[in-house]
């Protein structure tokens, strides 16, 4: 039997997962990445490499020096590879880069990865049975490159490819410095200056706070306001709160989250007083995970502004009639545009108009041999989503997963587009590919038949109520999708899930106290809640069969 050969493009969070799962399914896999190190966006580059003015690989997105993950380490982990217990609850960019290096070493992925190698062209073979992938070394002058034929291509280059700066009226006349957040590294570069940061999401808020520590005055222009979320709620990771649980997302539509959970988040401070009232409801626009924005504003180091009307030679005018006349620099934290300009295929079309089933498979590609992993904006933990996407893609390549018909998949894409537009609006491209983590990852899990469905959880209450309780009311960790179906490993997955709380809290316990209670909730309370829920489940079971 022919052993299929797969080309994975990109060795970041999604590319590494794709390589790993290809190997697990017995496929022949080769991976290319134009960067000198694995880890993609989070590769372990130093400051000197960032300042390389030549930048032969044209890398336009790198994390800034003080960057900390928005998601806790358990929400970031792969299903079979987690952070050690002594690692902090939230992760620095450098530590996340090491995590990917360790993942590659653990699963022996390096022999299959070619770094400093750029994919310059991907096109179908003339007979349409495979793909021709042309690559060249980043530092070579060879214009032809090396071509090889593969059976399938998995594109894992993500969406942070090309810096996007909106066409603001008058921007070309500005005499000061213009920087994109992808090139920002440390606030010292803006010491003593007046700086306007433009944007309304995580990077914009955090970079604004960072710059405000060194600048003379920092401003943040957020045209739609901000939804400022803190990483912690009462010392507990925010992703362990009800909005992220399986139960909440089974019961409520995302459109009602603002009514349900918005008031509690607004207790943090008065958004209007701090001039950042959001124009759309909670989780219906980009969120700004930032822990100290209200203090930076209260201290006067940062000032909020609204939508920009016009930029002048030395300042800016805003839609509300106010203006600032002495701006030294602009920092545009306005996101990126995805770019897969190496793909030469008239069948699937442009990346921004492509019909992607579950954001993975181009519906127009009837050969089912082209996949995109990580080409969406996730509100929540991205890595588990990328891994599950990779598992779906690899099972399709290995011919172990049957897909719906083209008509059914196309209808699914159209329904998803309408749903996303209804929730997030019809704004920037990033909003058109935005998904909320719990709902999206469950939808992919359904394709693979690995989801802990309500029926599976219901039955589990009779044999393992503690695990059932965690599945129903906890954050849907990556390991939740290793309990059932293909690639299942019940014992390992259960251990991962049940240890997650302790794994998060262990690094904080640097002082030992007598009679200390470990975990977010008293274990007796959890057990009691599990038993109570199990009894209710048993009662419902009895009533159903009694009626029948």
Short mmCIF file of C-alpha atoms in Angstrom, two decimals:
data_model
loop_
_atom_site.label_atom_id
_atom_site.label_comp_id
_atom_site.label_asym_id
_atom_site.label_seq_id
_atom_site.Cartn_x
_atom_site.Cartn_y
_atom_site.Cartn_z
CA UNK A 1 0.00 0.00 0.00
CA UNK A 2 1.25 3.47 -0.94
CA UNK A 3 2.49 5.42 2.08
CA UNK A 4 1.11 8.92 1.66
CA UNK A 5 3.53 11.82 1.82
CA UNK A 6 2.37 15.03 3.51
CA UNK A 7 3.94 18.48 3.37
CA UNK A 8 3.33 20.66 6.44
CA UNK A 9 4.08 24.36 5.95
CA UNK A 10 4.97 26.10 9.21
CA UNK A 11 6.52 24.76 12.43
CA UNK A 12 4.55 26.71 14.99
CA UNK A 13 1.81 25.56 17.36
CA UNK A 14 -0.36 24.12 14.58
CA UNK A 15 2.44 22.85 12.34
CA UNK A 16 4.10 20.87 15.12
CA UNK A 17 0.77 19.26 15.98
CA UNK A 18 0.22 18.37 12.33
CA UNK A 19 3.66 16.74 12.07
CA UNK A 20 3.14 14.81 15.30
CA UNK A 21 -0.26 13.42 14.28
CA UNK A 22 0.95 12.56 10.78
CA UNK A 23 3.66 10.42 12.36
CA UNK A 24 1.17 8.83 14.73
CA UNK A 25 -1.04 7.84 11.77
CA UNK A 26 1.95 6.34 9.95
CA UNK A 27 2.21 9.00 7.24
CA UNK A 28 5.43 10.20 5.63
CA UNK A 29 5.72 13.88 6.59
CA UNK A 30 8.06 16.74 5.78
CA UNK A 31 7.74 20.22 7.32
CA UNK A 32 9.18 23.57 6.19
CA UNK A 33 9.50 26.83 8.09
CA UNK A 34 11.20 30.01 6.98
CA UNK A 35 12.24 30.89 10.52
CA UNK A 36 15.58 29.76 11.98
CA UNK A 37 13.88 28.14 14.99
CA UNK A 38 10.75 26.10 15.58
CA UNK A 39 7.80 27.58 17.47
CA UNK A 40 6.50 29.95 14.80
CA UNK A 41 5.40 33.23 16.33
CA UNK A 42 6.80 32.04 19.68
CA UNK A 43 10.20 30.83 18.45
CA UNK A 44 13.09 31.53 20.80
CA UNK A 45 14.54 34.51 18.96
CA UNK A 46 16.74 36.97 20.83
CA UNK A 47 16.71 40.75 20.57
CA UNK A 48 19.59 40.82 18.07
CA UNK A 49 17.71 38.61 15.63
CA UNK A 50 14.70 40.89 15.92
CA UNK A 51 16.82 43.89 14.99
CA UNK A 52 18.14 42.23 11.84
CA UNK A 53 17.33 44.95 9.32
CA UNK A 54 17.65 42.53 6.42
CA UNK A 55 14.96 40.14 7.75
CA UNK A 56 15.39 37.81 4.74
CA UNK A 57 12.35 35.73 5.73
CA UNK A 58 10.15 38.85 5.95
CA UNK A 59 8.84 37.95 9.42
CA UNK A 60 6.27 40.57 10.40
CA UNK A 61 4.97 39.30 13.74
CA UNK A 62 6.93 38.74 16.93
CA UNK A 63 5.91 39.00 20.60
CA UNK A 64 7.10 41.99 22.61
CA UNK A 65 9.49 41.57 25.55
CA UNK A 66 6.89 41.73 28.33
CA UNK A 67 4.31 39.57 26.51
CA UNK A 68 2.48 37.09 28.76
CA UNK A 69 -0.10 34.62 27.46
CA UNK A 70 -3.77 35.51 27.89
CA UNK A 71 -4.62 31.85 28.53
CA UNK A 72 -3.44 29.82 31.51
CA UNK A 73 -0.99 26.98 30.96
CA UNK A 74 -3.62 24.23 31.20
CA UNK A 75 -5.80 25.91 28.57
CA UNK A 76 -2.73 26.16 26.33
CA UNK A 77 -1.49 22.58 26.62
CA UNK A 78 -1.74 19.87 23.99
CA UNK A 79 -3.87 16.82 24.77
CA UNK A 80 -0.82 14.67 25.50
CA UNK A 81 1.81 17.25 26.41
CA UNK A 82 1.38 19.73 29.24
CA UNK A 83 3.47 22.27 31.12
CA UNK A 84 5.28 20.97 34.21
CA UNK A 85 3.71 21.73 37.59
CA UNK A 86 6.52 24.12 38.57
CA UNK A 87 5.84 26.41 35.60
CA UNK A 88 3.86 29.56 36.39
CA UNK A 89 0.11 29.80 35.78
CA UNK A 90 0.60 32.21 32.87
CA UNK A 91 3.46 31.90 30.43
CA UNK A 92 6.05 34.33 29.08
CA UNK A 93 6.77 34.35 25.35
CA UNK A 94 10.20 32.83 25.91
CA UNK A 95 8.84 30.01 28.09
CA UNK A 96 6.15 29.24 25.53
CA UNK A 97 8.86 29.01 22.88
CA UNK A 98 10.69 26.47 25.03
CA UNK A 99 7.43 24.52 25.41
CA UNK A 100 7.28 24.05 21.65
CA UNK A 101 10.95 23.07 21.53
CA UNK A 102 10.30 20.45 24.25
CA UNK A 103 7.21 19.18 22.38
CA UNK A 104 9.28 18.67 19.23
CA UNK A 105 11.99 16.84 21.16
CA UNK A 106 9.56 14.64 23.12
CA UNK A 107 7.85 13.35 19.98
CA UNK A 108 11.05 13.35 17.87
CA UNK A 109 9.74 15.82 15.30
CA UNK A 110 13.00 17.62 14.46
CA UNK A 111 14.21 15.13 11.80
CA UNK A 112 11.07 15.95 9.82
CA UNK A 113 11.44 19.76 10.03
CA UNK A 114 13.50 21.90 7.65
CA UNK A 115 14.16 25.38 9.06
CA UNK A 116 15.37 28.45 7.14
CA UNK A 117 13.44 27.01 4.22
CA UNK A 118 10.75 29.03 2.50
CA UNK A 119 7.91 27.54 0.50
CA UNK A 120 7.69 29.64 -2.66
CA UNK A 121 5.07 27.72 -4.63
CA UNK A 122 2.40 25.08 -4.11
CA UNK A 123 0.39 23.88 -7.10
CA UNK A 124 -1.47 20.75 -8.22
CA UNK A 125 0.15 18.15 -10.37
CA UNK A 126 -1.06 18.20 -13.95
CA UNK A 127 -3.06 15.01 -13.43
CA UNK A 128 -4.52 16.42 -10.22
CA UNK A 129 -3.46 13.47 -8.05
CA UNK A 130 -1.02 15.36 -5.84
CA UNK A 131 0.80 18.63 -5.20
CA UNK A 132 4.13 20.05 -6.31
CA UNK A 133 5.82 22.00 -3.51
CA UNK A 134 8.75 24.24 -4.39
CA UNK A 135 11.10 25.44 -1.65
CA UNK A 136 14.33 27.36 -1.33
CA UNK A 137 16.69 28.27 1.48
CA UNK A 138 15.99 31.70 2.92
CA UNK A 139 19.55 32.97 2.48
CA UNK A 140 20.10 31.60 -1.03
CA UNK A 141 19.99 33.46 -4.34
CA UNK A 142 18.75 30.40 -6.18
CA UNK A 143 15.66 31.59 -8.04
CA UNK A 144 14.46 28.15 -9.13
CA UNK A 145 14.28 26.30 -5.84
CA UNK A 146 13.74 22.60 -5.23
CA UNK A 147 10.46 20.92 -6.22
CA UNK A 148 9.00 17.73 -4.76
CA UNK A 149 5.68 15.95 -5.14
CA UNK A 150 3.47 15.15 -2.16
CA UNK A 151 0.02 13.63 -1.72
CA UNK A 152 -1.35 16.29 0.64
CA UNK A 153 -0.49 19.78 1.87
CA UNK A 154 -1.28 21.14 5.34
CA UNK A 155 -0.81 24.91 5.56
CA UNK A 156 -0.03 25.98 9.14
CA UNK A 157 1.21 29.53 8.65
CA UNK A 158 -1.56 31.10 10.74
CA UNK A 159 -3.14 34.49 10.26
CA UNK A 160 -0.36 36.73 11.61
CA UNK A 161 1.43 37.06 8.29
CA UNK A 162 1.16 40.61 6.96
CA UNK A 163 0.95 43.68 9.17
CA UNK A 164 -2.26 45.61 8.64
CA UNK A 165 -2.38 49.39 9.04
CA UNK A 166 -5.73 50.95 8.12
CA UNK A 167 -5.85 53.73 5.55
CA UNK A 168 -6.46 56.56 8.00
CA UNK A 169 -7.07 59.99 6.48
CA UNK A 170 -3.83 62.00 6.54
CA UNK A 171 -1.53 59.19 7.72
CA UNK A 172 0.89 59.83 4.87
CA UNK A 173 1.44 63.42 6.02
CA UNK A 174 2.51 62.50 9.55
CA UNK A 175 6.14 63.52 10.19
CA UNK A 176 6.74 61.36 13.25
CA UNK A 177 7.38 57.66 13.67
CA UNK A 178 4.89 54.98 12.58
CA UNK A 179 5.27 51.47 14.04
CA UNK A 180 3.18 48.31 13.87
CA UNK A 181 2.76 46.23 17.03
CA UNK A 182 4.49 43.33 15.26
CA UNK A 183 7.73 45.34 15.38
CA UNK A 184 7.28 46.65 18.94
CA UNK A 185 9.61 45.14 21.53
CA UNK A 186 10.36 47.40 24.53
CA UNK A 187 8.90 50.69 25.82
CA UNK A 188 12.32 52.34 26.16
CA UNK A 189 12.18 53.15 22.44
CA UNK A 190 9.41 55.68 23.27
CA UNK A 191 10.91 57.19 26.43
CA UNK A 192 9.80 60.78 26.96
CA UNK A 193 7.57 60.81 23.86
CA UNK A 194 3.86 61.33 23.28
CA UNK A 195 2.60 58.11 21.73
CA UNK A 196 -0.80 57.16 20.30
CA UNK A 197 -1.56 53.44 20.19
CA UNK A 198 -4.37 52.44 17.82
CA UNK A 199 -6.42 49.28 18.36
CA UNK A 200 -9.04 47.63 20.55
CA UNK A 201 -7.82 44.16 21.47
CA UNK A 202 -5.27 42.40 23.67
CA UNK A 203 -2.08 43.67 22.06
CA UNK A 204 -3.31 47.25 21.85
CA UNK A 205 -4.24 47.44 25.54
CA UNK A 206 -1.13 45.68 26.83
CA UNK A 207 1.29 47.59 24.60
CA UNK A 208 -0.40 50.87 25.58
CA UNK A 209 0.08 50.04 29.27
CA UNK A 210 3.68 48.98 28.59
CA UNK A 211 4.58 52.14 26.69
CA UNK A 212 2.87 54.35 29.30
CA UNK A 213 5.57 53.33 31.81
CA UNK A 214 8.27 55.10 29.77
CA UNK A 215 6.49 57.66 27.58
CA UNK A 216 5.73 61.26 28.46
CA UNK A 217 2.08 60.55 27.65
CA UNK A 218 0.44 57.52 26.08
CA UNK A 219 -2.98 57.48 24.38
CA UNK A 220 -5.07 54.52 23.28
CA UNK A 221 -7.51 55.04 20.42
CA UNK A 222 -10.17 52.30 20.45
CA UNK A 223 -12.89 53.13 17.95
CA UNK A 224 -15.30 50.51 19.34
CA UNK A 225 -14.31 50.91 22.97
CA UNK A 226 -12.83 48.02 24.96
CA UNK A 227 -13.95 44.92 26.79
CA UNK A 228 -11.14 44.88 29.39
CA UNK A 229 -10.85 41.40 30.88
CA UNK A 230 -8.50 40.38 33.68
CA UNK A 231 -6.63 37.09 33.60
CA UNK A 232 -7.65 36.34 37.17
CA UNK A 233 -10.97 36.56 39.01
CA UNK A 234 -10.47 36.37 42.76
CA UNK A 235 -7.09 34.73 42.20
CA UNK A 236 -8.60 32.05 39.95
CA UNK A 237 -7.89 31.92 36.19
CA UNK A 238 -10.77 33.61 34.40
CA UNK A 239 -11.13 30.64 32.06
CA UNK A 240 -12.35 28.54 34.96
CA UNK A 241 -15.35 30.83 35.39
CA UNK A 242 -18.87 29.82 34.15
CA UNK A 243 -18.73 31.49 30.67
CA UNK A 244 -16.12 28.94 29.58
CA UNK A 245 -17.78 25.77 30.88
CA UNK A 246 -19.37 23.10 28.72
CA UNK A 247 -22.63 23.41 30.69
CA UNK A 248 -22.94 27.16 30.06
CA UNK A 249 -22.22 26.81 26.36
CA UNK A 250 -24.67 23.94 25.95
CA UNK A 251 -27.40 25.94 27.63
CA UNK A 252 -26.88 29.50 26.39
CA UNK A 253 -26.26 31.15 23.06
CA UNK A 254 -23.22 33.43 22.91
CA UNK A 255 -25.49 36.37 22.11
CA UNK A 256 -26.91 36.24 25.65
CA UNK A 257 -23.53 36.25 27.44
CA UNK A 258 -23.55 40.03 27.79
CA UNK A 259 -26.75 39.89 29.85
CA UNK A 260 -25.61 36.89 31.86
CA UNK A 261 -22.00 37.75 32.62
CA UNK A 262 -21.46 41.36 31.49
CA UNK A 263 -22.67 42.92 34.77
CA UNK A 264 -20.16 40.90 36.83
CA UNK A 265 -17.27 41.95 34.57
CA UNK A 266 -18.39 45.57 34.74
CA UNK A 267 -17.96 45.46 38.51
CA UNK A 268 -14.23 45.72 37.90
CA UNK A 269 -14.69 49.47 37.18
CA UNK A 270 -17.06 51.84 35.42
CA UNK A 271 -16.25 51.63 31.71
CA UNK A 272 -17.81 55.00 30.92
CA UNK A 273 -15.80 56.76 33.63
CA UNK A 274 -12.67 55.34 32.05
CA UNK A 275 -13.83 56.30 28.50
CA UNK A 276 -13.88 52.80 27.06
CA UNK A 277 -17.57 51.83 26.87
CA UNK A 278 -17.71 48.95 24.32
CA UNK A 279 -20.06 49.26 21.34
CA UNK A 280 -20.93 45.55 21.25
CA UNK A 281 -21.76 43.03 23.94
CA UNK A 282 -19.41 40.74 25.82
CA UNK A 283 -17.61 38.27 23.53
CA UNK A 284 -19.28 39.84 20.49
CA UNK A 285 -16.19 41.88 19.69
CA UNK A 286 -12.49 41.51 20.37
CA UNK A 287 -11.62 41.47 24.06
CA UNK A 288 -8.67 43.25 25.67
CA UNK A 289 -7.09 40.98 28.26
CA UNK A 290 -5.14 43.46 30.36
CA UNK A 291 -4.68 43.40 34.12
CA UNK A 292 -3.65 46.98 34.89
CA UNK A 293 -5.26 49.24 32.30
CA UNK A 294 -7.50 51.01 34.83
CA UNK A 295 -4.52 51.81 37.05
CA UNK A 296 -2.45 53.20 34.15
CA UNK A 297 -5.43 55.41 33.26
CA UNK A 298 -6.03 56.41 36.89
CA UNK A 299 -2.34 57.31 37.23
CA UNK A 300 -2.64 59.61 34.19
CA UNK A 301 0.03 57.74 32.23
CA UNK A 302 -2.53 56.49 29.71
CA UNK A 303 -5.53 58.29 28.27
CA UNK A 304 -8.34 56.69 26.29
CA UNK A 305 -9.48 58.22 22.99
CA UNK A 306 -12.14 57.28 20.45
CA UNK A 307 -12.16 56.85 16.70
CA UNK A 308 -9.65 58.84 14.60
CA UNK A 309 -11.02 61.32 12.08
CA UNK A 310 -7.79 62.66 10.62
CA UNK A 311 -4.05 62.57 11.20
CA UNK A 312 -2.07 65.78 10.77
CA UNK A 313 1.66 66.39 10.37
CA UNK A 314 2.19 66.43 14.13
CA UNK A 315 -1.04 65.21 15.71
CA UNK A 316 -4.50 63.76 15.32
CA UNK A 317 -8.16 64.82 15.26
CA UNK A 318 -10.86 62.54 16.65
CA UNK A 319 -14.49 61.95 15.67
CA UNK A 320 -15.71 63.46 18.96
CA UNK A 321 -14.15 66.81 18.05
CA UNK A 322 -11.11 66.58 20.33
CA UNK A 323 -7.55 66.69 19.04
CA UNK A 324 -3.93 66.23 20.10
CA UNK A 325 -1.29 68.42 18.45
CA UNK A 326 2.00 66.98 19.68
CA UNK A 327 2.19 63.27 18.84
CA UNK A 328 5.69 61.88 18.33
CA UNK A 329 4.77 58.34 17.29
CA UNK A 330 1.92 56.06 16.29
CA UNK A 331 1.82 52.37 17.19
CA UNK A 332 -0.77 50.49 15.16
CA UNK A 333 -1.96 47.38 17.00
CA UNK A 334 -4.49 46.81 14.25
CA UNK A 335 -3.81 43.18 13.47
CA UNK A 336 -2.71 41.26 10.42
CA UNK A 337 -3.89 39.86 7.14
CA UNK A 338 -3.35 36.17 6.36
CA UNK A 339 -1.16 35.49 3.37
CA UNK A 340 -0.65 32.24 1.48
CA UNK A 341 0.67 33.80 -1.71
CA UNK A 342 2.69 30.64 -2.40
CA UNK A 343 -0.54 28.71 -3.13
CA UNK A 344 -1.25 28.63 -6.85
CA UNK A 345 -4.62 26.99 -7.25
CA UNK A 346 -7.65 28.43 -9.07
CA UNK A 347 -9.92 25.77 -7.55
CA UNK A 348 -9.92 27.04 -3.95
CA UNK A 349 -9.49 30.76 -4.66
CA UNK A 350 -8.25 33.50 -2.33
CA UNK A 351 -7.73 32.91 1.39
CA UNK A 352 -10.20 35.66 2.35
CA UNK A 353 -13.02 34.23 0.23
CA UNK A 354 -12.23 30.52 0.51
CA UNK A 355 -15.07 28.25 1.70
CA UNK A 356 -13.44 26.40 4.61
CA UNK A 357 -15.39 23.59 6.24
CA UNK A 358 -14.89 24.04 9.99
CA UNK A 359 -12.11 26.52 9.06
CA UNK A 360 -10.03 23.51 7.94
CA UNK A 361 -10.92 22.06 4.55
CA UNK A 362 -11.57 24.01 1.32
CA UNK A 363 -14.96 22.73 0.16
CA UNK A 364 -14.03 23.28 -3.50
CA UNK A 365 -11.10 20.85 -3.23
CA UNK A 366 -12.82 17.56 -3.98
CA UNK A 367 -9.52 15.68 -3.65
CA UNK A 368 -9.54 16.46 0.10
CA UNK A 369 -5.79 16.86 0.04
CA UNK A 370 -5.39 20.54 1.03
CA UNK A 371 -5.90 21.74 4.60
CA UNK A 372 -5.47 24.96 6.56
CA UNK A 373 -4.74 24.72 10.27
CA UNK A 374 -4.80 27.75 12.58
CA UNK A 375 -6.34 30.11 10.03
CA UNK A 376 -8.90 31.64 12.37
CA UNK A 377 -9.14 33.99 15.34
CA UNK A 378 -9.88 32.08 18.55
CA UNK A 379 -11.33 33.83 21.59
CA UNK A 380 -9.75 31.49 24.14
CA UNK A 381 -7.15 28.71 24.06
CA UNK A 382 -5.95 28.33 20.48
CA UNK A 383 -3.51 25.42 20.80
CA UNK A 384 -6.11 22.72 21.65
CA UNK A 385 -8.19 23.91 18.67
CA UNK A 386 -5.22 23.73 16.33
CA UNK A 387 -4.35 20.26 17.58
CA UNK A 388 -7.89 19.00 17.04
CA UNK A 389 -7.93 20.57 13.57
CA UNK A 390 -4.71 18.69 12.83
CA UNK A 391 -6.21 15.43 14.05
CA UNK A 392 -9.18 15.89 11.71
CA UNK A 393 -6.94 16.74 8.74
CA UNK A 394 -4.63 13.78 9.32
CA UNK A 395 -7.53 11.31 9.68
CA UNK A 396 -8.92 12.54 6.36
CA UNK A 397 -5.51 12.16 4.67
CA UNK A 398 -5.17 8.66 6.11
CA UNK A 399 -8.66 7.87 4.72
CA UNK A 400 -9.96 7.03 8.19
CA UNK A 401 -12.58 9.77 8.38
CA UNK A 402 -15.54 10.10 6.06
CA UNK A 403 -16.69 13.64 5.31
CA UNK A 404 -20.19 14.85 4.50
CA UNK A 405 -21.05 15.60 0.88
CA UNK A 406 -19.83 18.78 -0.77
CA UNK A 407 -23.35 20.25 -0.61
CA UNK A 408 -23.65 19.57 3.12
CA UNK A 409 -20.22 21.06 3.84
CA UNK A 410 -20.97 24.14 1.76
CA UNK A 411 -24.24 24.68 3.61
CA UNK A 412 -22.35 24.31 6.91
CA UNK A 413 -19.88 27.00 5.79
CA UNK A 414 -22.72 29.35 4.81
CA UNK A 415 -24.50 28.75 8.13
CA UNK A 416 -21.27 29.42 10.03
CA UNK A 417 -20.70 32.66 8.13
CA UNK A 418 -24.20 33.88 8.95
CA UNK A 419 -23.76 32.91 12.60
CA UNK A 420 -20.39 34.64 12.90
CA UNK A 421 -21.73 37.77 11.21
CA UNK A 422 -24.72 37.82 13.55
CA UNK A 423 -22.49 37.50 16.63
CA UNK A 424 -19.43 39.57 15.74
CA UNK A 425 -20.73 41.88 13.02
CA UNK A 426 -19.44 42.46 9.51
CA UNK A 427 -16.31 44.47 10.27
CA UNK A 428 -12.64 43.71 9.77
CA UNK A 429 -11.57 40.40 8.26
CA UNK A 430 -10.50 39.08 11.68
CA UNK A 431 -14.13 39.29 12.84
CA UNK A 432 -15.25 37.13 9.92
CA UNK A 433 -13.03 34.27 11.07
CA UNK A 434 -13.57 34.69 14.81
CA UNK A 435 -14.79 31.80 16.97
CA UNK A 436 -15.43 31.37 20.69
CA UNK A 437 -13.27 28.53 21.99
CA UNK A 438 -15.76 26.25 23.83
CA UNK A 439 -18.32 26.22 21.04
CA UNK A 440 -15.81 25.91 18.22
CA UNK A 441 -13.70 23.13 19.68
CA UNK A 442 -16.84 21.10 20.42
CA UNK A 443 -17.92 21.48 16.79
CA UNK A 444 -14.59 20.08 15.55
CA UNK A 445 -14.76 17.29 18.10
CA UNK A 446 -18.13 16.28 16.64
CA UNK A 447 -16.50 15.78 13.22
CA UNK A 448 -14.02 13.37 14.81
CA UNK A 449 -16.59 11.87 17.20
CA UNK A 450 -14.47 12.62 20.27
CA UNK A 451 -16.77 15.07 22.05
CA UNK A 452 -17.94 14.33 25.60
CA UNK A 453 -21.58 14.69 24.59
CA UNK A 454 -24.34 15.31 27.17
CA UNK A 455 -25.33 11.65 26.88
CA UNK A 456 -21.76 10.45 27.53
CA UNK A 457 -21.44 12.77 30.53
CA UNK A 458 -24.84 11.65 31.82
CA UNK A 459 -23.76 7.99 31.78
CA UNK A 460 -20.42 8.89 33.34
CA UNK A 461 -22.18 10.22 36.46
CA UNK A 462 -22.98 6.61 37.39
CA UNK A 463 -19.37 5.37 37.14
CA UNK A 464 -17.09 8.41 37.66
CA UNK A 465 -19.07 11.39 39.04
CA UNK A 466 -15.97 13.49 39.75
CA UNK A 467 -14.82 13.29 36.14
CA UNK A 468 -18.38 13.89 34.91
CA UNK A 469 -18.62 17.00 37.07
CA UNK A 470 -15.30 18.29 35.70
CA UNK A 471 -16.38 17.68 32.11
CA UNK A 472 -19.70 19.43 32.59
CA UNK A 473 -18.68 22.44 34.66
CA UNK A 474 -14.97 22.84 33.94
CA UNK A 475 -13.03 24.38 31.07
CA UNK A 476 -12.98 22.02 28.03
CA UNK A 477 -9.28 21.12 28.14
CA UNK A 478 -7.55 19.44 25.20
CA UNK A 479 -7.44 16.16 27.13
CA UNK A 480 -11.26 16.07 27.20
CA UNK A 481 -11.09 15.02 23.57
CA UNK A 482 -8.89 12.00 24.27
CA UNK A 483 -11.51 10.15 26.32
CA UNK A 484 -13.62 8.88 23.43
CA UNK A 485 -13.19 7.93 19.78
CA UNK A 486 -9.96 7.70 17.76
CA UNK A 487 -6.68 8.41 19.60
CA UNK A 488 -8.42 7.91 22.96
CA UNK A 489 -6.32 7.23 26.03
CA UNK A 490 -8.76 7.22 28.93
CA UNK A 491 -6.33 6.84 31.83
CA UNK A 492 -3.91 9.50 30.64
CA UNK A 493 -6.69 11.95 29.69
CA UNK A 494 -8.52 11.49 32.99
CA UNK A 495 -5.30 12.07 34.96
CA UNK A 496 -4.66 15.25 32.97
CA UNK A 497 -8.17 16.58 33.59
CA UNK A 498 -8.33 15.75 37.29
CA UNK A 499 -4.86 17.19 38.00
CA UNK A 500 -5.40 20.44 36.10
CA UNK A 501 -6.37 22.57 39.11
CA UNK A 502 -3.39 21.45 41.18
CA UNK A 503 -1.09 21.92 38.19
CA UNK A 504 -2.22 25.55 37.98
CA UNK A 505 -1.95 26.34 41.69
CA UNK A 506 1.19 24.39 42.62
CA UNK A 507 3.72 27.12 41.59
CA UNK A 508 1.93 29.66 43.84
CA UNK A 509 2.28 27.59 47.02
CA UNK A 510 5.73 28.73 48.08
CA UNK A 511 4.79 28.88 51.79
CA UNK A 512 3.34 25.88 53.63
CA UNK A 513 0.43 26.48 56.01
CA UNK A 514 -1.16 24.12 58.51
CA UNK A 515 -4.50 22.61 57.44
CA UNK A 516 -4.32 24.30 54.04
CA UNK A 517 -7.07 23.57 51.53
CA UNK A 518 -5.83 22.83 48.05
CA UNK A 519 -7.71 23.49 44.85
CA UNK A 520 -10.16 26.17 43.77
CA UNK A 521 -13.04 24.46 45.53
CA UNK A 522 -13.13 22.28 48.60
CA UNK A 523 -13.02 18.68 47.37
CA UNK A 524 -15.94 17.77 49.61
CA UNK A 525 -18.02 20.45 47.94
CA UNK A 526 -17.10 19.14 44.50
CA UNK A 527 -17.90 15.58 45.52
CA UNK A 528 -21.22 16.62 47.05
CA UNK A 529 -22.13 18.57 43.93
CA UNK A 530 -21.19 15.57 41.78
CA UNK A 531 -23.32 13.20 43.84
CA UNK A 532 -26.25 15.62 43.80
CA UNK A 533 -25.99 16.02 40.05
CA UNK A 534 -25.73 12.25 39.67
CA UNK A 535 -28.90 11.77 41.72
CA UNK A 536 -30.72 14.30 39.56
CA UNK A 537 -29.43 12.49 36.45
CA UNK A 538 -30.69 9.19 37.86
CA UNK A 539 -34.08 10.72 38.57
CA UNK A 540 -34.31 12.09 35.02
CA UNK A 541 -33.26 8.68 33.66
CA UNK A 542 -35.99 7.00 35.73
CA UNK A 543 -38.65 9.48 34.62
CA UNK A 544 -37.74 9.07 30.95
CA UNK A 545 -38.04 5.30 31.04
CA UNK A 546 -41.10 5.41 33.31
CA UNK A 547 -42.91 7.64 30.81
CA UNK A 548 -41.81 5.44 27.92
#
